[in-house]
Amino acid sequence: MTDMATATPTATAKPAAPKPTARKTISTKQLAHALAKKHKFTKKQGQEILKDLAGLITMKKRERVKIAGLGSLQVRNRAARMGRNPATGEPIQIKASKKVAFRVTKELKMAI
């Protein structure tokens, strides 16, 4: 038998940090299926509606697109600027370009 006084105490283990959960990505096909189910369309009709919506949102004329409850999309100009080649550190000229900017609505921001 071992004496309880001579037994070595067990080290208190720290609880393991929770692993970050993988974020689930919802595909366009899944969105189309949910839309079709909610509005009693076929899956193909739901996909066509989303495809048409994406075509309408495409900002060829540089207008602002507002989607109530979601946000707004707008084309913005980026000025030419100096940058650095990360491999060599040599300064390079980055030409002017356009980018799409998305601004979230207050309702969606508060829901997150």
PDB file of N, CA and C in Angstrom:
ATOM      1  N   MET A   1       0.820  -1.171   0.000  1.00  0.00           N
ATOM      2  CA  MET A   1       0.000   0.000   0.000  1.00  0.00           C
ATOM      3  C   MET A   1       0.870   1.242   0.000  1.00  0.00           C
ATOM      4  N   THR A   2       0.424   2.270  -0.652  1.00  0.00           N
ATOM      5  CA  THR A   2       1.180   3.514  -0.673  1.00  0.00           C
ATOM      6  C   THR A   2       0.602   4.469   0.342  1.00  0.00           C
ATOM      7  N   ASP A   3       1.480   5.245   0.906  1.00  0.00           N
ATOM      8  CA  ASP A   3       1.069   6.231   1.895  1.00  0.00           C
ATOM      9  C   ASP A   3       0.527   7.453   1.152  1.00  0.00           C
ATOM     10  N   MET A   4      -0.608   7.970   1.532  1.00  0.00           N
ATOM     11  CA  MET A   4      -1.222   9.125   0.872  1.00  0.00           C
ATOM     12  C   MET A   4      -0.360  10.364   0.997  1.00  0.00           C
ATOM     13  N   ALA A   5       0.456  10.469   2.042  1.00  0.00           N
ATOM     14  CA  ALA A   5       1.300  11.646   2.236  1.00  0.00           C
ATOM     15  C   ALA A   5       2.448  11.665   1.251  1.00  0.00           C
ATOM     16  N   THR A   6       2.889  10.503   0.793  1.00  0.00           N
ATOM     17  CA  THR A   6       4.009  10.456  -0.134  1.00  0.00           C
ATOM     18  C   THR A   6       3.567  10.455  -1.589  1.00  0.00           C
ATOM     19  N   ALA A   7       2.295  10.337  -1.823  1.00  0.00           N
ATOM     20  CA  ALA A   7       1.810  10.326  -3.204  1.00  0.00           C
ATOM     21  C   ALA A   7       1.990  11.716  -3.807  1.00  0.00           C
ATOM     22  N   THR A   8       2.399  11.759  -5.057  1.00  0.00           N
ATOM     23  CA  THR A   8       2.600  13.052  -5.715  1.00  0.00           C
ATOM     24  C   THR A   8       1.258  13.617  -6.145  1.00  0.00           C
ATOM     25  N   PRO A   9       1.038  14.889  -5.914  1.00  0.00           N
ATOM     26  CA  PRO A   9      -0.233  15.486  -6.310  1.00  0.00           C
ATOM     27  C   PRO A   9      -0.298  15.597  -7.835  1.00  0.00           C
ATOM     28  N   THR A  10      -1.472  15.444  -8.368  1.00  0.00           N
ATOM     29  CA  THR A  10      -1.641  15.559  -9.818  1.00  0.00           C
ATOM     30  C   THR A  10      -1.659  17.033 -10.187  1.00  0.00           C
ATOM     31  N   ALA A  11      -1.048  17.319 -11.304  1.00  0.00           N
ATOM     32  CA  ALA A  11      -1.006  18.707 -11.769  1.00  0.00           C
ATOM     33  C   ALA A  11      -2.396  19.113 -12.241  1.00  0.00           C
ATOM     34  N   THR A  12      -2.760  20.335 -11.937  1.00  0.00           N
ATOM     35  CA  THR A  12      -4.057  20.819 -12.394  1.00  0.00           C
ATOM     36  C   THR A  12      -3.919  21.210 -13.850  1.00  0.00           C
ATOM     37  N   ALA A  13      -4.700  20.577 -14.661  1.00  0.00           N
ATOM     38  CA  ALA A  13      -4.638  20.835 -16.096  1.00  0.00           C
ATOM     39  C   ALA A  13      -5.502  22.039 -16.435  1.00  0.00           C
ATOM     40  N   LYS A  14      -4.982  22.886 -17.292  1.00  0.00           N
ATOM     41  CA  LYS A  14      -5.754  24.034 -17.752  1.00  0.00           C
ATOM     42  C   LYS A  14      -6.738  23.540 -18.798  1.00  0.00           C
ATOM     43  N   PRO A  15      -7.929  24.100 -18.792  1.00  0.00           N
ATOM     44  CA  PRO A  15      -8.884  23.680 -19.816  1.00  0.00           C
ATOM     45  C   PRO A  15      -8.381  24.113 -21.189  1.00  0.00           C
ATOM     46  N   ALA A  16      -8.584  23.244 -22.148  1.00  0.00           N
ATOM     47  CA  ALA A  16      -8.143  23.536 -23.515  1.00  0.00           C
ATOM     48  C   ALA A  16      -8.955  24.689 -24.078  1.00  0.00           C
ATOM     49  N   ALA A  17      -8.283  25.534 -24.839  1.00  0.00           N
ATOM     50  CA  ALA A  17      -8.972  26.658 -25.475  1.00  0.00           C
ATOM     51  C   ALA A  17      -9.928  26.104 -26.527  1.00  0.00           C
ATOM     52  N   PRO A  18     -11.110  26.671 -26.624  1.00  0.00           N
ATOM     53  CA  PRO A  18     -12.052  26.153 -27.618  1.00  0.00           C
ATOM     54  C   PRO A  18     -11.522  26.390 -29.025  1.00  0.00           C
ATOM     55  N   LYS A  19     -11.715  25.389 -29.858  1.00  0.00           N
ATOM     56  CA  LYS A  19     -11.273  25.514 -31.248  1.00  0.00           C
ATOM     57  C   LYS A  19     -12.223  26.442 -31.985  1.00  0.00           C
ATOM     58  N   PRO A  20     -11.667  27.280 -32.878  1.00  0.00           N
ATOM     59  CA  PRO A  20     -12.558  28.146 -33.643  1.00  0.00           C
ATOM     60  C   PRO A  20     -13.433  27.289 -34.559  1.00  0.00           C
ATOM     61  N   THR A  21     -14.695  27.633 -34.609  1.00  0.00           N
ATOM     62  CA  THR A  21     -15.596  26.857 -35.449  1.00  0.00           C
ATOM     63  C   THR A  21     -15.443  27.292 -36.892  1.00  0.00           C
ATOM     64  N   ALA A  22     -15.529  26.326 -37.777  1.00  0.00           N
ATOM     65  CA  ALA A  22     -15.422  26.624 -39.205  1.00  0.00           C
ATOM     66  C   ALA A  22     -16.691  27.345 -39.632  1.00  0.00           C
ATOM     67  N   ARG A  23     -16.523  28.390 -40.399  1.00  0.00           N
ATOM     68  CA  ARG A  23     -17.681  29.147 -40.867  1.00  0.00           C
ATOM     69  C   ARG A  23     -18.276  28.429 -42.061  1.00  0.00           C
ATOM     70  N   LYS A  24     -19.576  28.344 -42.057  1.00  0.00           N
ATOM     71  CA  LYS A  24     -20.266  27.671 -43.138  1.00  0.00           C
ATOM     72  C   LYS A  24     -20.504  28.660 -44.272  1.00  0.00           C
ATOM     73  N   THR A  25     -20.211  28.238 -45.466  1.00  0.00           N
ATOM     74  CA  THR A  25     -20.432  29.057 -46.646  1.00  0.00           C
ATOM     75  C   THR A  25     -21.719  28.611 -47.314  1.00  0.00           C
ATOM     76  N   ILE A  26     -22.573  29.559 -47.613  1.00  0.00           N
ATOM     77  CA  ILE A  26     -23.826  29.248 -48.297  1.00  0.00           C
ATOM     78  C   ILE A  26     -23.634  29.550 -49.777  1.00  0.00           C
ATOM     79  N   SER A  27     -23.877  28.570 -50.599  1.00  0.00           N
ATOM     80  CA  SER A  27     -23.675  28.734 -52.047  1.00  0.00           C
ATOM     81  C   SER A  27     -24.901  29.386 -52.683  1.00  0.00           C
ATOM     82  N   THR A  28     -24.727  29.824 -53.903  1.00  0.00           N
ATOM     83  CA  THR A  28     -25.828  30.430 -54.653  1.00  0.00           C
ATOM     84  C   THR A  28     -26.922  29.395 -54.883  1.00  0.00           C
ATOM     85  N   LYS A  29     -26.504  28.168 -55.097  1.00  0.00           N
ATOM     86  CA  LYS A  29     -27.470  27.095 -55.310  1.00  0.00           C
ATOM     87  C   LYS A  29     -28.335  26.892 -54.062  1.00  0.00           C
ATOM     88  N   GLN A  30     -27.718  26.968 -52.886  1.00  0.00           N
ATOM     89  CA  GLN A  30     -28.472  26.823 -51.638  1.00  0.00           C
ATOM     90  C   GLN A  30     -29.420  28.007 -51.432  1.00  0.00           C
ATOM     91  N   LEU A  31     -28.954  29.206 -51.766  1.00  0.00           N
ATOM     92  CA  LEU A  31     -29.826  30.392 -51.672  1.00  0.00           C
ATOM     93  C   LEU A  31     -31.010  30.256 -52.611  1.00  0.00           C
ATOM     94  N   ALA A  32     -30.746  29.801 -53.828  1.00  0.00           N
ATOM     95  CA  ALA A  32     -31.808  29.629 -54.821  1.00  0.00           C
ATOM     96  C   ALA A  32     -32.819  28.593 -54.345  1.00  0.00           C
ATOM     97  N   HIS A  33     -32.336  27.505 -53.750  1.00  0.00           N
ATOM     98  CA  HIS A  33     -33.231  26.462 -53.243  1.00  0.00           C
ATOM     99  C   HIS A  33     -34.113  27.011 -52.120  1.00  0.00           C
ATOM    100  N   ALA A  34     -33.526  27.768 -51.196  1.00  0.00           N
ATOM    101  CA  ALA A  34     -34.291  28.345 -50.091  1.00  0.00           C
ATOM    102  C   ALA A  34     -35.326  29.347 -50.612  1.00  0.00           C
ATOM    103  N   LEU A  35     -34.940  30.158 -51.590  1.00  0.00           N
ATOM    104  CA  LEU A  35     -35.854  31.123 -52.199  1.00  0.00           C
ATOM    105  C   LEU A  35     -37.011  30.401 -52.886  1.00  0.00           C
ATOM    106  N   ALA A  36     -36.685  29.359 -53.621  1.00  0.00           N
ATOM    107  CA  ALA A  36     -37.711  28.592 -54.330  1.00  0.00           C
ATOM    108  C   ALA A  36     -38.670  27.918 -53.350  1.00  0.00           C
ATOM    109  N   LYS A  37     -38.126  27.383 -52.282  1.00  0.00           N
ATOM    110  CA  LYS A  37     -38.953  26.698 -51.291  1.00  0.00           C
ATOM    111  C   LYS A  37     -39.907  27.676 -50.598  1.00  0.00           C
ATOM    112  N   LYS A  38     -39.383  28.850 -50.250  1.00  0.00           N
ATOM    113  CA  LYS A  38     -40.191  29.840 -49.538  1.00  0.00           C
ATOM    114  C   LYS A  38     -41.325  30.383 -50.403  1.00  0.00           C
ATOM    115  N   HIS A  39     -41.044  30.589 -51.694  1.00  0.00           N
ATOM    116  CA  HIS A  39     -42.033  31.208 -52.583  1.00  0.00           C
ATOM    117  C   HIS A  39     -42.706  30.213 -53.518  1.00  0.00           C
ATOM    118  N   LYS A  40     -42.511  28.932 -53.240  1.00  0.00           N
ATOM    119  CA  LYS A  40     -43.143  27.850 -53.995  1.00  0.00           C
ATOM    120  C   LYS A  40     -42.822  27.900 -55.486  1.00  0.00           C
ATOM    121  N   PHE A  41     -41.532  28.084 -55.793  1.00  0.00           N
ATOM    122  CA  PHE A  41     -41.026  27.988 -57.160  1.00  0.00           C
ATOM    123  C   PHE A  41     -40.318  26.659 -57.297  1.00  0.00           C
ATOM    124  N   THR A  42     -39.932  26.347 -58.521  1.00  0.00           N
ATOM    125  CA  THR A  42     -39.057  25.195 -58.717  1.00  0.00           C
ATOM    126  C   THR A  42     -37.633  25.648 -58.416  1.00  0.00           C
ATOM    127  N   LYS A  43     -36.732  24.684 -58.189  1.00  0.00           N
ATOM    128  CA  LYS A  43     -35.333  25.025 -57.921  1.00  0.00           C
ATOM    129  C   LYS A  43     -34.732  25.766 -59.115  1.00  0.00           C
ATOM    130  N   LYS A  44     -35.093  25.351 -60.315  1.00  0.00           N
ATOM    131  CA  LYS A  44     -34.568  25.990 -61.525  1.00  0.00           C
ATOM    132  C   LYS A  44     -35.035  27.444 -61.608  1.00  0.00           C
ATOM    133  N   GLN A  45     -36.281  27.707 -61.259  1.00  0.00           N
ATOM    134  CA  GLN A  45     -36.784  29.081 -61.275  1.00  0.00           C
ATOM    135  C   GLN A  45     -36.067  29.927 -60.225  1.00  0.00           C
ATOM    136  N   GLY A  46     -35.800  29.342 -59.067  1.00  0.00           N
ATOM    137  CA  GLY A  46     -35.051  30.055 -58.026  1.00  0.00           C
ATOM    138  C   GLY A  46     -33.655  30.422 -58.495  1.00  0.00           C
ATOM    139  N   GLN A  47     -32.990  29.502 -59.205  1.00  0.00           N
ATOM    140  CA  GLN A  47     -31.647  29.783 -59.737  1.00  0.00           C
ATOM    141  C   GLN A  47     -31.703  30.871 -60.794  1.00  0.00           C
ATOM    142  N   GLU A  48     -32.723  30.852 -61.638  1.00  0.00           N
ATOM    143  CA  GLU A  48     -32.873  31.879 -62.679  1.00  0.00           C
ATOM    144  C   GLU A  48     -33.095  33.253 -62.051  1.00  0.00           C
ATOM    145  N   ILE A  49     -33.887  33.316 -60.989  1.00  0.00           N
ATOM    146  CA  ILE A  49     -34.146  34.591 -60.313  1.00  0.00           C
ATOM    147  C   ILE A  49     -32.849  35.155 -59.740  1.00  0.00           C
ATOM    148  N   LEU A  50     -32.050  34.315 -59.073  1.00  0.00           N
ATOM    149  CA  LEU A  50     -30.783  34.793 -58.522  1.00  0.00           C
ATOM    150  C   LEU A  50     -29.818  35.208 -59.617  1.00  0.00           C
ATOM    151  N   LYS A  51     -29.800  34.470 -60.719  1.00  0.00           N
ATOM    152  CA  LYS A  51     -28.924  34.822 -61.841  1.00  0.00           C
ATOM    153  C   LYS A  51     -29.326  36.184 -62.416  1.00  0.00           C
ATOM    154  N   ASP A  52     -30.626  36.401 -62.574  1.00  0.00           N
ATOM    155  CA  ASP A  52     -31.124  37.687 -63.079  1.00  0.00           C
ATOM    156  C   ASP A  52     -30.808  38.820 -62.100  1.00  0.00           C
ATOM    157  N   LEU A  53     -30.949  38.554 -60.806  1.00  0.00           N
ATOM    158  CA  LEU A  53     -30.647  39.560 -59.788  1.00  0.00           C
ATOM    159  C   LEU A  53     -29.179  39.954 -59.856  1.00  0.00           C
ATOM    160  N   ALA A  54     -28.293  38.973 -59.979  1.00  0.00           N
ATOM    161  CA  ALA A  54     -26.860  39.266 -60.085  1.00  0.00           C
ATOM    162  C   ALA A  54     -26.577  40.098 -61.327  1.00  0.00           C
ATOM    163  N   GLY A  55     -27.258  39.802 -62.425  1.00  0.00           N
ATOM    164  CA  GLY A  55     -27.092  40.583 -63.650  1.00  0.00           C
ATOM    165  C   GLY A  55     -27.556  42.015 -63.485  1.00  0.00           C
ATOM    166  N   LEU A  56     -28.638  42.217 -62.738  1.00  0.00           N
ATOM    167  CA  LEU A  56     -29.143  43.569 -62.495  1.00  0.00           C
ATOM    168  C   LEU A  56     -28.225  44.354 -61.575  1.00  0.00           C
ATOM    169  N   ILE A  57     -27.596  43.670 -60.631  1.00  0.00           N
ATOM    170  CA  ILE A  57     -26.724  44.346 -59.676  1.00  0.00           C
ATOM    171  C   ILE A  57     -25.408  44.756 -60.315  1.00  0.00           C
ATOM    172  N   THR A  58     -24.988  44.086 -61.377  1.00  0.00           N
ATOM    173  CA  THR A  58     -23.730  44.417 -62.039  1.00  0.00           C
ATOM    174  C   THR A  58     -23.739  45.898 -62.393  1.00  0.00           C
ATOM    175  N   MET A  59     -22.717  46.599 -61.937  1.00  0.00           N
ATOM    176  CA  MET A  59     -22.700  48.057 -62.022  1.00  0.00           C
ATOM    177  C   MET A  59     -21.926  48.547 -63.242  1.00  0.00           C
ATOM    178  N   LYS A  60     -22.472  48.336 -64.405  1.00  0.00           N
ATOM    179  CA  LYS A  60     -21.793  48.756 -65.628  1.00  0.00           C
ATOM    180  C   LYS A  60     -21.855  50.267 -65.812  1.00  0.00           C
ATOM    181  N   LYS A  61     -22.923  50.878 -65.331  1.00  0.00           N
ATOM    182  CA  LYS A  61     -23.087  52.321 -65.514  1.00  0.00           C
ATOM    183  C   LYS A  61     -22.604  53.112 -64.303  1.00  0.00           C
ATOM    184  N   ARG A  62     -21.947  52.444 -63.376  1.00  0.00           N
ATOM    185  CA  ARG A  62     -21.370  53.069 -62.183  1.00  0.00           C
ATOM    186  C   ARG A  62     -22.401  53.694 -61.276  1.00  0.00           C
ATOM    187  N   GLU A  63     -23.634  53.181 -61.298  1.00  0.00           N
ATOM    188  CA  GLU A  63     -24.625  53.692 -60.376  1.00  0.00           C
ATOM    189  C   GLU A  63     -24.505  52.973 -59.029  1.00  0.00           C
ATOM    190  N   ARG A  64     -25.083  53.539 -58.024  1.00  0.00           N
ATOM    191  CA  ARG A  64     -25.110  52.934 -56.694  1.00  0.00           C
ATOM    192  C   ARG A  64     -26.311  51.998 -56.625  1.00  0.00           C
ATOM    193  N   VAL A  65     -26.113  50.814 -56.072  1.00  0.00           N
ATOM    194  CA  VAL A  65     -27.190  49.843 -55.925  1.00  0.00           C
ATOM    195  C   VAL A  65     -27.470  49.682 -54.435  1.00  0.00           C
ATOM    196  N   LYS A  66     -28.711  50.016 -54.034  1.00  0.00           N
ATOM    197  CA  LYS A  66     -29.115  49.872 -52.634  1.00  0.00           C
ATOM    198  C   LYS A  66     -30.063  48.692 -52.518  1.00  0.00           C
ATOM    199  N   ILE A  67     -29.763  47.815 -51.550  1.00  0.00           N
ATOM    200  CA  ILE A  67     -30.629  46.675 -51.272  1.00  0.00           C
ATOM    201  C   ILE A  67     -31.111  46.852 -49.841  1.00  0.00           C
ATOM    202  N   ALA A  68     -32.400  47.126 -49.679  1.00  0.00           N
ATOM    203  CA  ALA A  68     -32.968  47.412 -48.365  1.00  0.00           C
ATOM    204  C   ALA A  68     -32.698  46.259 -47.407  1.00  0.00           C
ATOM    205  N   GLY A  69     -32.244  46.591 -46.209  1.00  0.00           N
ATOM    206  CA  GLY A  69     -31.975  45.595 -45.189  1.00  0.00           C
ATOM    207  C   GLY A  69     -30.636  44.892 -45.322  1.00  0.00           C
ATOM    208  N   LEU A  70     -29.918  45.156 -46.407  1.00  0.00           N
ATOM    209  CA  LEU A  70     -28.635  44.492 -46.637  1.00  0.00           C
ATOM    210  C   LEU A  70     -27.497  45.499 -46.735  1.00  0.00           C
ATOM    211  N   GLY A  71     -27.562  46.404 -47.706  1.00  0.00           N
ATOM    212  CA  GLY A  71     -26.511  47.398 -47.855  1.00  0.00           C
ATOM    213  C   GLY A  71     -26.526  48.020 -49.234  1.00  0.00           C
ATOM    214  N   SER A  72     -25.444  48.736 -49.550  1.00  0.00           N
ATOM    215  CA  SER A  72     -25.345  49.368 -50.866  1.00  0.00           C
ATOM    216  C   SER A  72     -23.980  49.074 -51.486  1.00  0.00           C
ATOM    217  N   LEU A  73     -23.997  48.944 -52.798  1.00  0.00           N
ATOM    218  CA  LEU A  73     -22.790  48.703 -53.586  1.00  0.00           C
ATOM    219  C   LEU A  73     -22.510  49.932 -54.418  1.00  0.00           C
ATOM    220  N   GLN A  74     -21.238  50.283 -54.537  1.00  0.00           N
ATOM    221  CA  GLN A  74     -20.867  51.473 -55.293  1.00  0.00           C
ATOM    222  C   GLN A  74     -19.474  51.270 -55.873  1.00  0.00           C
ATOM    223  N   VAL A  75     -19.249  51.771 -57.088  1.00  0.00           N
ATOM    224  CA  VAL A  75     -17.926  51.730 -57.699  1.00  0.00           C
ATOM    225  C   VAL A  75     -17.158  52.956 -57.233  1.00  0.00           C
ATOM    226  N   ARG A  76     -15.930  52.741 -56.765  1.00  0.00           N
ATOM    227  CA  ARG A  76     -15.081  53.849 -56.319  1.00  0.00           C
ATOM    228  C   ARG A  76     -13.775  53.823 -57.087  1.00  0.00           C
ATOM    229  N   ASN A  77     -13.238  55.013 -57.333  1.00  0.00           N
ATOM    230  CA  ASN A  77     -11.950  55.134 -58.009  1.00  0.00           C
ATOM    231  C   ASN A  77     -10.821  55.077 -56.986  1.00  0.00           C
ATOM    232  N   ARG A  78      -9.771  54.356 -57.314  1.00  0.00           N
ATOM    233  CA  ARG A  78      -8.562  54.325 -56.482  1.00  0.00           C
ATOM    234  C   ARG A  78      -7.485  55.097 -57.224  1.00  0.00           C
ATOM    235  N   ALA A  79      -6.871  56.032 -56.555  1.00  0.00           N
ATOM    236  CA  ALA A  79      -5.846  56.865 -57.167  1.00  0.00           C
ATOM    237  C   ALA A  79      -4.563  56.060 -57.393  1.00  0.00           C
ATOM    238  N   ALA A  80      -3.749  56.526 -58.330  1.00  0.00           N
ATOM    239  CA  ALA A  80      -2.436  55.923 -58.528  1.00  0.00           C
ATOM    240  C   ALA A  80      -1.596  56.201 -57.287  1.00  0.00           C
ATOM    241  N   ARG A  81      -0.713  55.270 -56.945  1.00  0.00           N
ATOM    242  CA  ARG A  81       0.095  55.439 -55.739  1.00  0.00           C
ATOM    243  C   ARG A  81       1.396  54.677 -55.857  1.00  0.00           C
ATOM    244  N   MET A  82       2.288  54.973 -54.943  1.00  0.00           N
ATOM    245  CA  MET A  82       3.561  54.254 -54.896  1.00  0.00           C
ATOM    246  C   MET A  82       3.410  53.051 -53.965  1.00  0.00           C
ATOM    247  N   GLY A  83       4.015  51.950 -54.358  1.00  0.00           N
ATOM    248  CA  GLY A  83       4.012  50.740 -53.543  1.00  0.00           C
ATOM    249  C   GLY A  83       5.412  50.154 -53.528  1.00  0.00           C
ATOM    250  N   ARG A  84       5.562  49.002 -52.931  1.00  0.00           N
ATOM    251  CA  ARG A  84       6.859  48.328 -52.881  1.00  0.00           C
ATOM    252  C   ARG A  84       6.710  46.888 -53.332  1.00  0.00           C
ATOM    253  N   ASN A  85       7.688  46.412 -54.081  1.00  0.00           N
ATOM    254  CA  ASN A  85       7.752  45.010 -54.449  1.00  0.00           C
ATOM    255  C   ASN A  85       8.133  44.249 -53.181  1.00  0.00           C
ATOM    256  N   PRO A  86       7.285  43.331 -52.700  1.00  0.00           N
ATOM    257  CA  PRO A  86       7.590  42.661 -51.438  1.00  0.00           C
ATOM    258  C   PRO A  86       8.835  41.772 -51.508  1.00  0.00           C
ATOM    259  N   ALA A  87       9.185  41.297 -52.688  1.00  0.00           N
ATOM    260  CA  ALA A  87      10.348  40.418 -52.817  1.00  0.00           C
ATOM    261  C   ALA A  87      11.656  41.204 -52.770  1.00  0.00           C
ATOM    262  N   THR A  88      11.681  42.370 -53.422  1.00  0.00           N
ATOM    263  CA  THR A  88      12.933  43.125 -53.525  1.00  0.00           C
ATOM    264  C   THR A  88      12.941  44.413 -52.713  1.00  0.00           C
ATOM    265  N   GLY A  89      11.756  44.889 -52.325  1.00  0.00           N
ATOM    266  CA  GLY A  89      11.678  46.145 -51.600  1.00  0.00           C
ATOM    267  C   GLY A  89      11.774  47.354 -52.523  1.00  0.00           C
ATOM    268  N   GLU A  90      11.855  47.115 -53.812  1.00  0.00           N
ATOM    269  CA  GLU A  90      11.975  48.186 -54.801  1.00  0.00           C
ATOM    270  C   GLU A  90      10.652  48.939 -54.929  1.00  0.00           C
ATOM    271  N   PRO A  91      10.668  50.276 -54.926  1.00  0.00           N
ATOM    272  CA  PRO A  91       9.426  51.037 -55.098  1.00  0.00           C
ATOM    273  C   PRO A  91       8.873  50.864 -56.515  1.00  0.00           C
ATOM    274  N   ILE A  92       7.548  50.719 -56.611  1.00  0.00           N
ATOM    275  CA  ILE A  92       6.892  50.582 -57.908  1.00  0.00           C
ATOM    276  C   ILE A  92       5.675  51.496 -57.946  1.00  0.00           C
ATOM    277  N   GLN A  93       5.290  51.890 -59.128  1.00  0.00           N
ATOM    278  CA  GLN A  93       4.120  52.736 -59.328  1.00  0.00           C
ATOM    279  C   GLN A  93       2.912  51.824 -59.549  1.00  0.00           C
ATOM    280  N   ILE A  94       1.875  52.004 -58.734  1.00  0.00           N
ATOM    281  CA  ILE A  94       0.634  51.253 -58.896  1.00  0.00           C
ATOM    282  C   ILE A  94      -0.347  52.168 -59.596  1.00  0.00           C
ATOM    283  N   LYS A  95      -0.881  51.710 -60.726  1.00  0.00           N
ATOM    284  CA  LYS A  95      -1.750  52.578 -61.516  1.00  0.00           C
ATOM    285  C   LYS A  95      -3.133  52.713 -60.889  1.00  0.00           C
ATOM    286  N   ALA A  96      -3.854  53.739 -61.297  1.00  0.00           N
ATOM    287  CA  ALA A  96      -5.203  54.001 -60.807  1.00  0.00           C
ATOM    288  C   ALA A  96      -6.113  52.853 -61.223  1.00  0.00           C
ATOM    289  N   SER A  97      -7.123  52.581 -60.395  1.00  0.00           N
ATOM    290  CA  SER A  97      -8.045  51.488 -60.706  1.00  0.00           C
ATOM    291  C   SER A  97      -9.403  51.793 -60.105  1.00  0.00           C
ATOM    292  N   LYS A  98     -10.344  50.903 -60.352  1.00  0.00           N
ATOM    293  CA  LYS A  98     -11.687  51.019 -59.782  1.00  0.00           C
ATOM    294  C   LYS A  98     -11.909  49.817 -58.880  1.00  0.00           C
ATOM    295  N   LYS A  99     -12.726  49.999 -57.849  1.00  0.00           N
ATOM    296  CA  LYS A  99     -13.070  48.891 -56.973  1.00  0.00           C
ATOM    297  C   LYS A  99     -14.541  48.995 -56.606  1.00  0.00           C
ATOM    298  N   VAL A 100     -15.105  47.884 -56.172  1.00  0.00           N
ATOM    299  CA  VAL A 100     -16.484  47.864 -55.709  1.00  0.00           C
ATOM    300  C   VAL A 100     -16.460  47.942 -54.196  1.00  0.00           C
ATOM    301  N   ALA A 101     -17.197  48.885 -53.647  1.00  0.00           N
ATOM    302  CA  ALA A 101     -17.280  49.053 -52.199  1.00  0.00           C
ATOM    303  C   ALA A 101     -18.679  48.665 -51.748  1.00  0.00           C
ATOM    304  N   PHE A 102     -18.755  47.983 -50.614  1.00  0.00           N
ATOM    305  CA  PHE A 102     -20.039  47.570 -50.040  1.00  0.00           C
ATOM    306  C   PHE A 102     -20.177  48.185 -48.659  1.00  0.00           C
ATOM    307  N   ARG A 103     -21.274  48.849 -48.427  1.00  0.00           N
ATOM    308  CA  ARG A 103     -21.546  49.446 -47.112  1.00  0.00           C
ATOM    309  C   ARG A 103     -22.794  48.762 -46.541  1.00  0.00           C
ATOM    310  N   VAL A 104     -22.637  48.194 -45.357  1.00  0.00           N
ATOM    311  CA  VAL A 104     -23.703  47.446 -44.693  1.00  0.00           C
ATOM    312  C   VAL A 104     -24.716  48.411 -44.078  1.00  0.00           C
ATOM    313  N   THR A 105     -26.000  48.027 -44.092  1.00  0.00           N
ATOM    314  CA  THR A 105     -27.018  48.846 -43.440  1.00  0.00           C
ATOM    315  C   THR A 105     -26.900  48.721 -41.922  1.00  0.00           C
ATOM    316  N   LYS A 106     -27.444  49.697 -41.220  1.00  0.00           N
ATOM    317  CA  LYS A 106     -27.410  49.678 -39.760  1.00  0.00           C
ATOM    318  C   LYS A 106     -28.153  48.459 -39.210  1.00  0.00           C
ATOM    319  N   GLU A 107     -29.254  48.082 -39.850  1.00  0.00           N
ATOM    320  CA  GLU A 107     -30.052  46.936 -39.381  1.00  0.00           C
ATOM    321  C   GLU A 107     -29.236  45.646 -39.434  1.00  0.00           C
ATOM    322  N   LEU A 108     -28.513  45.432 -40.522  1.00  0.00           N
ATOM    323  CA  LEU A 108     -27.708  44.221 -40.640  1.00  0.00           C
ATOM    324  C   LEU A 108     -26.528  44.258 -39.674  1.00  0.00           C
ATOM    325  N   LYS A 109     -25.926  45.421 -39.516  1.00  0.00           N
ATOM    326  CA  LYS A 109     -24.808  45.563 -38.593  1.00  0.00           C
ATOM    327  C   LYS A 109     -25.240  45.255 -37.160  1.00  0.00           C
ATOM    328  N   MET A 110     -26.413  45.710 -36.778  1.00  0.00           N
ATOM    329  CA  MET A 110     -26.912  45.453 -35.435  1.00  0.00           C
ATOM    330  C   MET A 110     -27.303  43.972 -35.243  1.00  0.00           C
ATOM    331  N   ALA A 111     -27.692  43.313 -36.323  1.00  0.00           N
ATOM    332  CA  ALA A 111     -28.105  41.911 -36.232  1.00  0.00           C
ATOM    333  C   ALA A 111     -26.919  40.973 -36.052  1.00  0.00           C
ATOM    334  N   ILE A 112     -25.739  41.452 -36.406  1.00  0.00           N
ATOM    335  CA  ILE A 112     -24.552  40.592 -36.325  1.00  0.00           C
ATOM    336  C   ILE A 112     -24.002  40.539 -34.964  1.00  0.00           C
TER     337      ILE A 112
END
